[in-house]
Amino acid sequence: MSKADSHIIEPPRLMAGAAVVFWGALSGNALAGFVIAVLLEARNWVKIRWDFGEKGHVKAYQVSLFLLLIGMVMIWMDGAGHYALLKIVQWMPLYALPVELAQRYGRQDSMYLNTFFYFSRRRMIQDRREGREVSPLEINTGYPYIGLVLLAAACATQASWTYMAGIILFTLAVFMAVGRQRGMRSLGVLYLAPLVIILSALFQWGLVRLNNYFRNPGAQNAENLEAGGGAINAQYARLGGLGKVKQSKEVMWRVWTSMTPGYLRVASYDTYWDGLWTYNYRADGFEDAVEAFEQDGSITVGDVDHLAEVYREEDQARGADLRDEQGARIRGTVENGSPTTIVPSLPGYFAVSRMFGTNVTSENNPLGTLRLINRDVIIDYMLWAETGNVVQDALPRDKDLAVDVKEAPVIKNIARDLKLHELSSARAKVTALQRFFISEFEYATHFEADYDYREKSELEIFLTEAKKGHCEYFASAAVLLLRESGVPARYTIGYAVEEKEDDVWLIRGTHGHAWCRVFLDGKWEDVDFTPPGWLDADMAQVDMSLAERFQEWLKLLREDFQIWRQDEANQGKFWMAFSGLGLLLGGWLVFRLWQSRLSIDAEGAHVYWTGDKVETPLLQLEKYARNLLGPRPIGMPYGEWMSGLYDVEGVNRAELNKAITLHQKMRFDPAAEMDEAELVSLVAKVKSALKQAPRSQ
């Protein structure tokens, strides 16, 4: 197809290259942007072309899809999490490059639109086989490619005046180029500038919102994760609502250890109010929860090859030499978009080491809650613990004996009925409460909705009427009853460790649990008041389909592969194998293209005259004709090609025809008598008309 067809337009020179350089600058891929820009714009100076045709365009599209697939796999394996889509779009200039190169270096200036739609293409092929006439739509991919590049630049940056200025300039340039090709005056196009600025601002605002959503979808609850019936958060945990408590069957964490962990604690809380457990950091003298984590910070000990972080000075010697200590390796995925997240810890942990990632550090707060900073989506770390000795939690304070005023009456009544104050020891009180819950309550994840929650709290209804509930209710009630009887206690939430497969403990959402930390015999201990059998009831709901098991396998494979790939001993092997495969595929593709180029050169070898050439004034019109008609097809005589200008607005057909005739005589019949001055005059008139003509007719 020729560029003279009115619906086929392509960008002016350097526009696509400038857009790709702009993308590279904003995305931090300046070298990639420069290389792609050179490949795109070299077409304006390199005379090599390929006869790709319909099948070649389809193959170029398939190469683009293959690159996209490879990119998606790599991004998924890297654990991009919620913003994986942004990272995929960010590299669209590379994925779409084969199609654009096939367009630019092919003999046609357009390709069938159904190149990108399999079923439409099959329908066209079938129509041809059955003798039906087909006329598929054709497009030039130049402007769509520029649009993809600008979209990729938006996904690679936050709100910035640089991007805003760039998108306005490129949009105006596109409007002016298309307007000129469609015959519009440049001044008229400039009237659209205010509209372009408004639309560009709205476009950027929308993309920034989308960008922020994918990069940090959990901005309001950035450290939440499923556990039991409620949410674990650095600052609060709310009792589960009415109805069926939703829990995930997905494997959240895996633990490799020779110990029997029992529990993985995620967070502890010391203050209860109206169904909400929080950590009262102000009572400990902190301005906010972040400062509570930072407190004294961690202490790095050990040598370069065996670094560990401890939190107390008395643990420095143990942390520096962990060979004789008990450890546990914990691995999981947290895709909430936050670089800082709460992670599970073992009872009695005193050191953390081998944290996966770059510049990853750890912190804990006075209640022993552990978090990692600058972590990757895939989390992997070693915990070193002294079983049965909780050392990170601060000693009891007054707030560890406080009872919510709203719950105080029912708590006092039950404590009095159980005669907890009359028992001589804290352990006796714990035992009495455990018997109370086992004998009079039942575990349930489903609640009846016919209670009057306007007059009574959920906890009071649980204790006095429903007599059934899930672990959060048992743990909350037990903490308040113990406090009422003078025993310091805290609410803790995390996971019960029960499921083992080969040498690894699997921690699922259904293992999410709430229990108590009780101060007994001068130290904190984990005590569970939920009636036995609760885990069996929850695990009975875990009936995973084949698809769910496959998804779980993929998730664990991704975690293991990412950890393996980042190991220094494996990095060289991985990149050598990956680069080798890329070179093989790239070499095969280059070889095929080289063969195609040679065949085209051979085809054109007999077309071009290699002897002396007679230059005529008509040759001055070649660059104008190329802008309007596209490159002269191989084998087409110059005069025949120039006749394509007959229908250009402003060109006098008779004058152009006479100029072509004189050109032919001068080139191929030098002996004929002719007036060269007349040809010069005719060429000048046609040239003047072509200068005023729009780019595409």
XYZ file of C-alpha atoms in Angstrom:
697
model
C 0.000 0.000 0.000
C 1.183 3.520 -0.725
C 1.280 6.437 1.623
C -0.967 8.234 -0.734
C -3.873 6.261 0.762
C -5.627 8.757 2.979
C -6.170 6.573 6.024
C -2.534 5.474 6.321
C -0.408 7.986 8.200
C 2.916 7.558 9.914
C 4.825 9.750 12.367
C 7.426 12.199 11.101
C 11.080 11.396 11.424
C 12.592 11.215 14.935
C 9.256 11.400 16.782
C 9.263 7.729 17.807
C 12.957 7.886 18.689
C 12.423 10.987 20.834
C 9.519 9.295 22.624
C 11.641 6.230 23.419
C 14.513 8.392 24.719
C 11.955 10.225 26.890
C 10.761 6.868 28.244
C 14.320 5.749 28.950
C 15.108 8.931 30.868
C 12.008 8.679 33.093
C 12.228 4.939 33.706
C 15.939 4.805 34.478
C 16.607 2.783 31.313
C 18.487 5.447 29.374
C 20.777 2.999 27.573
C 17.884 0.772 26.500
C 15.971 3.842 25.324
C 18.924 5.066 23.274
C 19.499 1.673 21.613
C 15.814 1.272 20.729
C 15.702 4.839 19.373
C 18.707 4.144 17.122
C 17.094 0.955 15.808
C 13.887 2.821 15.027
C 15.345 5.912 13.391
C 18.185 4.201 11.498
C 15.514 3.269 8.990
C 15.706 6.876 7.722
C 19.336 6.450 6.680
C 19.797 2.724 6.107
C 18.620 1.536 2.698
C 18.176 -2.104 3.674
C 14.589 -3.348 3.535
C 12.834 -6.692 3.937
C 9.846 -8.078 2.142
C 8.053 -9.145 5.328
C 4.569 -9.173 3.907
C 1.502 -10.487 5.665
C 3.173 -13.597 7.129
C 6.223 -11.650 8.223
C 4.065 -9.184 10.143
C 2.340 -12.054 11.933
C 5.701 -13.571 12.855
C 6.896 -10.208 14.174
C 3.769 -10.038 16.322
C 4.451 -13.551 17.596
C 7.987 -12.512 18.545
C 6.502 -9.585 20.478
C 4.136 -11.941 22.285
C 7.059 -14.235 23.100
C 9.037 -11.322 24.562
C 5.969 -10.280 26.555
C 5.585 -13.807 27.907
C 9.258 -13.951 28.924
C 8.925 -10.559 30.600
C 5.791 -11.598 32.487
C 7.476 -14.765 33.745
C 10.569 -12.859 34.868
C 8.519 -10.170 36.608
C 6.342 -12.802 38.295
C 9.387 -14.784 39.406
C 10.921 -11.592 40.771
C 7.922 -11.214 43.065
C 6.665 -7.859 41.795
C 3.390 -8.354 43.642
C 0.515 -5.969 43.050
C 2.509 -3.665 40.786
C 3.552 -6.436 38.386
C 1.151 -4.945 35.820
C 2.982 -1.624 36.018
C 6.334 -3.300 35.459
C 4.946 -5.192 32.459
C 3.563 -2.015 30.881
C 6.795 -0.198 31.716
C 8.680 -2.451 29.275
C 6.134 -2.263 26.445
C 8.546 -0.263 24.211
C 10.731 -3.379 24.121
C 7.934 -5.944 23.796
C 6.299 -4.100 20.877
C 9.610 -3.350 19.144
C 9.583 -6.341 16.710
C 6.232 -5.244 15.253
C 7.374 -1.646 14.859
C 10.669 -2.681 13.255
C 8.820 -4.951 10.825
C 6.649 -1.964 9.911
C 9.561 0.433 9.490
C 11.956 -1.848 7.607
C 9.351 -3.587 5.479
C 8.429 -2.683 1.914
C 4.857 -1.864 2.916
C 3.958 1.211 4.943
C 1.057 -0.577 6.635
C -0.027 -3.955 7.931
C -3.374 -5.666 8.277
C -5.176 -4.863 11.499
C -6.093 -8.528 11.880
C -2.375 -9.259 12.313
C -3.139 -8.788 16.015
C -6.352 -10.853 16.100
C -6.022 -14.578 15.547
C -9.633 -15.484 14.786
C -10.143 -12.538 12.443
C -7.010 -13.557 10.572
C -8.171 -17.170 10.288
C -11.510 -15.943 8.953
C -9.741 -13.925 6.240
C -7.646 -16.943 5.225
C -10.768 -19.095 5.008
C -12.541 -16.478 2.892
C -9.632 -16.462 0.465
C -9.671 -20.235 0.182
C -13.348 -20.149 -0.669
C -12.861 -17.483 -3.329
C -14.455 -14.577 -1.498
C -12.995 -11.109 -1.919
C -11.425 -9.695 1.233
C -10.314 -6.142 2.005
C -9.015 -6.092 5.599
C -8.357 -2.819 7.375
C -4.771 -1.633 7.330
C -2.877 0.511 9.819
C 0.537 2.002 10.303
C 1.808 1.091 13.777
C 3.871 4.264 14.268
C 1.434 6.352 16.298
C 0.083 3.398 18.349
C 3.680 2.542 19.239
C 4.347 6.105 20.392
C 1.200 5.901 22.518
C 2.470 2.698 24.154
C 5.830 4.338 24.832
C 4.225 7.329 26.567
C 1.997 5.003 28.598
C 5.087 3.034 29.640
C 6.783 6.264 30.706
C 3.761 7.083 32.863
C 3.957 3.684 34.577
C 7.636 4.188 35.305
C 7.324 7.481 37.159
C 5.283 9.185 39.849
C 3.704 12.613 39.363
C 6.347 14.933 37.888
C 6.448 18.134 35.912
C 8.930 16.466 33.577
C 6.397 13.876 32.504
C 3.633 16.489 32.360
C 5.686 18.736 30.070
C 6.712 15.785 27.935
C 3.199 14.428 27.459
C 1.934 17.897 26.461
C 4.741 18.396 23.931
C 4.326 14.956 22.398
C 0.547 15.294 22.237
C 0.821 18.665 20.507
C 3.424 17.245 18.122
C 1.124 14.364 17.234
C -1.823 16.708 16.666
C 0.253 18.971 14.436
C 1.772 16.095 12.458
C -1.570 14.395 11.882
C -3.226 17.720 11.120
C -0.619 18.575 8.547
C -0.909 15.141 6.972
C -4.680 15.615 6.840
C -4.395 19.050 5.249
C -5.066 21.197 8.334
C -3.192 24.434 8.945
C -0.642 24.399 11.783
C -2.150 27.546 13.311
C -5.527 25.838 13.503
C -4.023 22.887 15.307
C -2.476 25.217 17.902
C -5.971 26.296 18.911
C -6.265 22.814 20.407
C -3.398 23.517 22.831
C -5.606 24.374 25.866
C -7.645 21.213 25.319
C -4.446 19.181 24.985
C -3.101 20.591 28.264
C -6.331 19.801 30.126
C -6.560 16.294 28.691
C -2.874 15.669 29.439
C -3.331 16.785 33.052
C -6.344 14.503 33.476
C -4.468 11.658 31.810
C -1.498 12.044 34.140
C -3.747 12.358 37.209
C -5.499 9.117 36.311
C -2.252 7.269 35.641
C -0.711 8.504 38.894
C -3.742 7.276 40.824
C -3.504 3.924 39.054
C 0.247 3.865 39.632
C -0.166 4.508 43.354
C -2.917 1.911 43.630
C -0.811 -0.858 42.143
C 2.396 0.150 43.888
C 0.751 0.364 47.313
C -2.742 -1.166 47.305
C -2.642 -1.542 51.052
C -1.798 2.079 51.799
C -4.428 2.310 54.505
C -3.490 -1.036 56.059
C -0.031 -1.544 54.692
C 0.967 -4.149 57.251
C -2.201 -6.234 57.322
C -2.275 -9.966 56.681
C -4.843 -12.658 57.301
C -4.655 -14.515 60.620
C -7.534 -16.163 62.434
C -10.721 -14.264 61.929
C -9.266 -10.780 62.073
C -6.500 -8.651 60.675
C -3.005 -8.383 62.076
C -1.703 -4.846 62.080
C 1.227 -3.137 63.722
C -1.173 -0.920 65.646
C -4.466 -2.771 66.063
C -6.460 -5.996 65.716
C -10.256 -5.975 65.692
C -12.483 -8.815 66.773
C -14.013 -10.687 63.857
C -17.443 -9.503 62.768
C -20.677 -11.493 62.534
C -21.196 -14.224 59.973
C -18.707 -16.766 58.736
C -15.103 -15.853 59.432
C -13.165 -15.924 56.177
C -9.799 -17.640 56.199
C -7.388 -18.447 53.432
C -6.255 -21.965 52.576
C -3.128 -20.531 50.992
C 0.297 -21.300 52.441
C 1.381 -18.005 53.995
C 4.709 -19.069 55.452
C 7.051 -22.052 55.541
C 9.337 -22.877 58.439
C 12.413 -25.120 58.372
C 13.560 -26.013 61.883
C 14.503 -28.944 64.075
C 12.372 -27.455 66.842
C 8.631 -27.899 67.311
C 7.612 -24.234 67.195
C 4.053 -24.461 68.545
C 3.243 -20.846 67.680
C 4.463 -18.157 65.304
C 3.704 -14.803 66.878
C 3.008 -11.901 64.538
C 1.909 -9.157 66.934
C 1.023 -8.560 70.577
C -1.271 -5.884 72.034
C -1.789 -4.503 75.517
C -4.870 -2.258 75.345
C -8.492 -3.274 74.707
C -11.331 -0.887 73.947
C -14.696 -1.612 72.364
C -13.661 -4.690 70.409
C -10.288 -3.303 69.343
C -6.878 -4.404 70.567
C -4.042 -1.876 70.195
C -0.538 -1.252 71.391
C -0.511 1.846 73.611
C 2.833 3.264 72.512
C 2.197 6.621 74.197
C 2.186 4.921 77.584
C 5.715 3.753 76.791
C 6.809 7.293 75.938
C 6.717 7.098 72.116
C 5.150 9.607 69.738
C 3.924 6.954 67.307
C 4.126 3.249 66.511
C 7.091 3.756 64.168
C 9.166 5.312 66.936
C 8.256 2.376 69.181
C 9.831 0.016 66.665
C 12.901 2.149 66.244
C 13.480 2.545 70.025
C 17.123 1.478 70.548
C 17.442 -0.259 67.176
C 19.113 -3.559 66.466
C 22.770 -4.388 67.073
C 24.721 -6.008 64.231
C 27.167 -8.671 65.375
C 29.291 -11.409 63.793
C 31.726 -11.361 60.879
C 31.083 -10.428 57.249
C 29.978 -13.928 56.280
C 27.771 -14.522 59.321
C 26.107 -11.244 60.287
C 23.192 -11.265 62.711
C 21.045 -8.643 64.420
C 20.240 -8.767 68.136
C 18.201 -6.365 70.274
C 19.742 -6.613 73.733
C 23.341 -6.067 74.757
C 23.376 -9.327 76.700
C 22.646 -11.248 73.468
C 25.643 -9.913 71.518
C 27.959 -12.782 72.376
C 25.364 -15.413 71.439
C 24.473 -13.603 68.223
C 28.114 -13.413 67.143
C 28.462 -17.211 67.181
C 25.246 -19.055 66.327
C 26.745 -22.463 65.584
C 25.407 -24.032 68.769
C 22.051 -22.226 68.755
C 18.641 -23.415 67.587
C 17.431 -21.706 64.454
C 14.453 -21.606 62.123
C 14.328 -20.457 58.522
C 11.080 -18.675 57.647
C 9.951 -17.939 54.093
C 6.821 -16.357 52.664
C 5.369 -13.740 50.332
C 3.801 -10.434 51.379
C 2.439 -8.409 48.447
C 1.087 -5.295 50.147
C 3.378 -2.810 48.410
C 5.030 -1.562 51.616
C 8.829 -1.887 52.013
C 8.284 -2.451 55.739
C 6.162 -5.285 57.046
C 5.434 -7.258 60.201
C 6.786 -10.823 60.054
C 6.278 -13.895 62.253
C 8.627 -14.623 65.128
C 9.311 -17.619 67.346
C 8.830 -17.568 71.117
C 12.177 -16.776 72.687
C 13.872 -15.357 69.585
C 16.969 -13.295 70.311
C 18.637 -12.861 66.891
C 17.764 -12.485 63.190
C 20.131 -13.245 60.306
C 20.327 -14.093 56.578
C 17.563 -11.675 55.637
C 16.892 -11.997 51.898
C 17.265 -8.803 49.888
C 19.466 -5.722 49.706
C 20.042 -3.656 52.846
C 17.278 -5.466 54.723
C 17.243 -4.745 58.460
C 15.001 -5.684 61.374
C 13.352 -3.899 64.304
C 11.082 -4.877 67.151
C 8.849 -2.967 69.535
C 8.571 -3.320 73.337
C 5.955 -6.057 72.950
C 8.323 -8.178 70.850
C 6.594 -7.654 67.491
C 9.182 -8.067 64.710
C 9.301 -6.272 61.381
C 11.655 -6.126 58.397
C 12.660 -2.928 56.586
C 13.532 -2.661 52.863
C 12.335 -6.211 52.384
C 11.476 -7.804 49.058
C 8.058 -9.189 48.169
C 9.493 -12.634 48.844
C 10.701 -12.751 52.451
C 13.299 -15.166 53.785
C 15.168 -14.919 57.096
C 16.659 -16.943 59.953
C 15.414 -16.655 63.536
C 17.476 -17.869 66.469
C 15.527 -18.717 69.582
C 15.769 -20.115 73.081
C 12.708 -22.332 73.427
C 10.399 -21.389 76.273
C 12.187 -18.155 77.126
C 10.390 -15.037 75.894
C 13.040 -12.340 76.183
C 11.997 -9.564 73.780
C 8.720 -8.578 75.487
C 8.910 -5.762 78.043
C 8.182 -6.588 81.673
C 4.601 -6.041 82.911
C 3.311 -2.486 83.365
C 0.084 -1.101 84.787
C -1.652 -1.317 81.402
C -1.125 -5.092 81.423
C -3.654 -5.207 84.286
C -6.169 -2.735 82.809
C -9.740 -3.790 81.925
C -11.919 -1.844 79.494
C -14.537 0.142 81.427
C -17.290 -1.021 79.087
C -16.441 -4.683 79.668
C -15.594 -4.324 83.376
C -19.036 -5.282 84.839
C -19.364 -8.624 83.031
C -15.673 -9.409 83.571
C -15.975 -8.738 87.325
C -19.087 -10.923 87.583
C -17.499 -13.901 85.815
C -14.239 -13.557 87.762
C -16.286 -13.515 90.988
C -18.342 -16.546 89.929
C -15.153 -18.465 89.133
C -13.579 -17.285 92.435
C -10.400 -16.377 90.631
C -9.319 -13.987 93.389
C -9.365 -16.845 95.872
C -6.873 -18.943 93.932
C -3.352 -18.811 95.311
C -1.248 -18.709 92.152
C -1.318 -17.340 88.647
C -1.025 -20.849 87.204
C -4.042 -21.971 89.191
C -6.027 -19.096 87.714
C -4.905 -20.071 84.224
C -5.976 -23.668 84.817
C -9.365 -22.577 86.163
C -10.027 -20.424 83.117
C -9.036 -23.203 80.733
C -11.481 -25.585 82.443
C -14.184 -22.903 82.298
C -13.870 -22.391 78.541
C -13.569 -26.103 77.744
C -16.598 -27.121 79.809
C -19.023 -24.301 79.015
C -18.059 -23.020 75.551
C -17.618 -24.368 72.062
C -15.471 -23.286 69.168
C -17.338 -21.906 66.139
C -16.573 -19.698 63.164
C -20.231 -18.985 62.455
C -22.390 -16.789 64.681
C -26.110 -16.437 65.021
C -27.362 -12.979 64.163
C -30.345 -12.814 66.556
C -28.537 -11.196 69.501
C -29.084 -7.597 70.567
C -25.748 -5.978 69.785
C -27.149 -2.516 70.507
C -27.357 -3.171 74.250
C -24.382 -5.501 74.724
C -20.902 -5.753 73.294
C -19.800 -8.715 71.215
C -17.541 -9.902 74.019
C -20.347 -9.745 76.601
C -22.694 -11.698 74.316
C -19.941 -14.277 73.794
C -19.462 -14.698 77.564
C -23.075 -14.631 78.704
C -25.350 -15.740 75.853
C -23.701 -17.250 72.789
C -21.109 -19.301 74.686
C -19.376 -19.994 71.392
C -16.928 -18.181 69.178
C -13.534 -18.354 67.556
C -10.074 -17.901 69.003
C -10.154 -14.092 69.126
C -13.062 -14.154 71.577
C -11.473 -16.784 73.813
C -8.138 -14.958 73.903
C -9.706 -11.529 74.502
C -11.951 -12.781 77.305
C -9.088 -14.697 78.937
C -6.760 -11.671 78.932
C -9.378 -9.463 80.613
C -10.343 -12.134 83.173
C -6.695 -12.728 84.075
C -6.102 -9.012 84.450
C -9.177 -8.721 86.657
C -7.698 -11.417 88.892
C -4.332 -9.628 89.097
C -2.349 -11.598 86.505
C -0.570 -9.533 83.782
C -1.615 -10.704 80.311
C -1.445 -9.574 76.681
C -3.388 -10.426 73.548
C -1.299 -12.134 70.860
C -2.142 -13.117 67.328
C -0.309 -15.149 64.715
C -0.288 -18.783 63.627
C -0.488 -22.183 65.260
C 2.195 -24.473 63.790
C 0.581 -27.861 63.171
C 1.021 -29.036 59.555
C 4.313 -30.618 58.513
C 5.279 -31.910 55.081
C 8.620 -33.682 54.866
C 11.071 -31.327 56.598
C 9.025 -28.116 56.401
C 6.192 -26.726 58.504
C 3.403 -25.245 56.355
C 1.618 -22.197 57.768
C -1.760 -21.573 56.126
C -4.326 -18.865 56.659
C -6.480 -21.488 58.379
C -3.724 -21.805 60.993
C -4.288 -18.169 61.953
C -4.859 -18.023 65.691
C -5.143 -15.777 68.744
C -3.833 -16.651 72.205
C -2.466 -15.003 75.344
C 0.904 -14.046 76.674
C 0.687 -14.502 80.452
C 3.314 -13.451 82.993
C 4.001 -16.621 84.986
C 6.847 -17.285 87.410
C 8.684 -14.141 86.419
C 8.514 -14.533 82.625
C 6.067 -14.347 79.720
C 4.564 -17.610 78.467
C 2.217 -18.473 75.599
C -1.105 -19.821 76.896
C -3.981 -20.954 74.655
C -7.546 -20.755 76.016
C -9.356 -21.872 72.862
C -10.943 -25.325 73.402
C -8.986 -28.222 71.849
C -10.094 -29.285 68.398
C -10.404 -25.778 66.973
C -7.755 -26.500 64.337
C -9.518 -29.688 63.249
C -12.694 -27.652 62.721
C -10.844 -25.073 60.639
C -8.833 -27.600 58.645
C -12.033 -29.475 57.809
C -12.819 -26.474 55.594
C -9.544 -26.917 53.681
C -10.671 -28.925 50.690
C -8.380 -27.648 47.980
C -9.218 -28.183 44.353
C -6.655 -29.308 41.807
C -6.418 -25.741 40.475
C -5.798 -24.367 43.978
C -3.076 -26.926 44.604
C -1.445 -26.010 41.296
C -1.533 -22.311 42.233
C 0.024 -23.154 45.584
C 2.762 -25.152 43.857
C 3.508 -22.219 41.549
C 3.663 -19.798 44.473
C 6.116 -21.947 46.406
C 8.153 -22.583 43.243
C 8.449 -18.838 42.675
C 9.640 -18.273 46.238
C 12.234 -21.048 46.048
C 13.456 -19.989 42.603
C 13.887 -16.377 43.667
C 15.894 -17.361 46.741
C 17.985 -19.774 44.636
C 18.614 -17.180 41.929
C 19.838 -14.542 44.373
C 22.372 -16.898 45.912
C 25.824 -15.720 44.806
C 26.813 -19.267 43.886
C 23.860 -19.540 41.493
C 23.735 -16.046 39.972
C 26.467 -16.765 37.429
C 24.855 -20.055 36.387
C 21.458 -18.438 35.935
C 22.618 -15.490 33.851
C 24.919 -17.692 31.774
C 22.038 -20.024 30.924
C 19.629 -17.138 30.314
C 22.119 -15.207 28.162
C 23.028 -18.337 26.211
C 19.398 -19.023 25.394
C 18.898 -15.397 24.389
C 21.942 -15.460 22.108
C 20.781 -18.664 20.432
C 17.311 -17.297 19.737
C 18.675 -13.898 18.702
C 21.281 -15.476 16.430
C 18.670 -17.649 14.747
C 16.445 -14.607 14.179
C 19.319 -12.527 12.756
C 20.286 -15.394 10.450
C 16.750 -15.639 9.096
C 16.603 -11.883 8.538
C 19.981 -11.928 6.813
C 18.773 -14.588 4.440
C 15.688 -12.537 3.647
C 17.767 -9.418 3.015
C 20.043 -11.235 0.609
C 17.125 -12.587 -1.386
C 15.679 -9.101 -1.791
C 19.013 -7.698 -2.941
C 19.242 -10.506 -5.478
C 15.728 -9.764 -6.656
C 16.589 -6.132 -7.252
C 19.997 -6.734 -8.799
C 18.674 -6.894 -12.345
C 16.458 -3.839 -11.891
C 18.992 -1.132 -11.223
C 21.100 0.385 -14.014
C 24.801 0.285 -13.092
C 26.133 2.331 -16.011
C 26.369 6.105 -16.484
C 23.305 8.011 -15.357
C 21.900 11.218 -16.824
C 20.780 13.592 -14.080
C 17.698 15.662 -14.965
C 16.040 18.547 -13.068
C 13.065 16.273 -12.314
C 15.213 14.372 -9.811
C 14.976 17.449 -7.550
C 11.397 16.401 -6.751
C 12.413 13.005 -5.315
C 12.426 13.971 -1.626
C 9.028 15.666 -1.926
C 7.611 12.633 -3.683
C 9.039 10.343 -0.997
C 7.284 12.328 1.731
C 3.975 12.060 -0.106
C 4.199 8.653 -1.749
C 6.657 6.750 0.408
C 9.843 5.060 -0.885
C 9.852 4.169 -4.577
C 9.038 0.452 -4.922
C 11.874 -1.665 -6.237
C 11.653 -2.035 -10.014
C 9.242 0.884 -10.577
C 10.504 3.447 -13.170
C 11.066 6.940 -11.812
C 8.589 8.523 -14.205
C 5.850 6.059 -13.304
C 6.479 6.706 -9.607
C 6.310 10.486 -10.129
C 2.952 10.118 -11.858
C 1.557 9.325 -8.408
C 1.726 13.091 -7.776
C -1.007 13.824 -10.319
C -3.705 13.944 -7.644
C -1.756 16.069 -5.167
C -3.603 19.280 -4.367
C -2.120 22.288 -6.221
C -0.146 20.271 -8.781
C -0.929 21.048 -12.428
C -1.378 17.641 -14.048
C -0.450 18.860 -17.556
C 2.743 20.551 -16.360
C 3.825 17.494 -14.376
C 3.057 15.183 -17.307
C 5.117 17.322 -19.672
C 7.987 17.442 -17.151
C 7.969 13.633 -16.914
C 7.991 13.357 -20.727
C 10.966 15.736 -21.026
C 12.734 13.823 -18.250
C 12.275 10.546 -20.132
C 13.672 12.056 -23.348
C 16.683 13.513 -21.578
C 17.437 10.217 -19.793
C 16.845 7.712 -22.579
C 17.107 9.723 -25.851
C 19.928 12.239 -25.439
C 20.042 12.847 -29.189
C 16.509 14.239 -29.252
C 16.114 17.995 -29.475
C 14.608 19.540 -26.343
C 14.647 22.713 -24.288
C 16.207 21.948 -20.868
C 15.237 25.418 -19.653
C 11.599 24.474 -20.159
C 12.053 21.394 -17.946
C 13.724 23.521 -15.264
C 10.775 25.921 -15.335
C 8.199 23.114 -15.125
C 10.043 21.459 -12.229
C 10.149 24.766 -10.345
C 6.357 25.144 -10.677
C 5.654 21.575 -9.526
C 8.148 21.937 -6.688
C 6.406 25.078 -5.453
C 3.067 23.257 -5.441
C 4.500 20.258 -3.602
C 5.939 22.477 -0.857
C 2.434 23.724 -0.085
C 0.804 20.315 -0.270
C -0.168 18.350 2.874
C 1.935 15.268 3.592
C -0.780 12.696 2.801
C -3.522 12.811 0.230
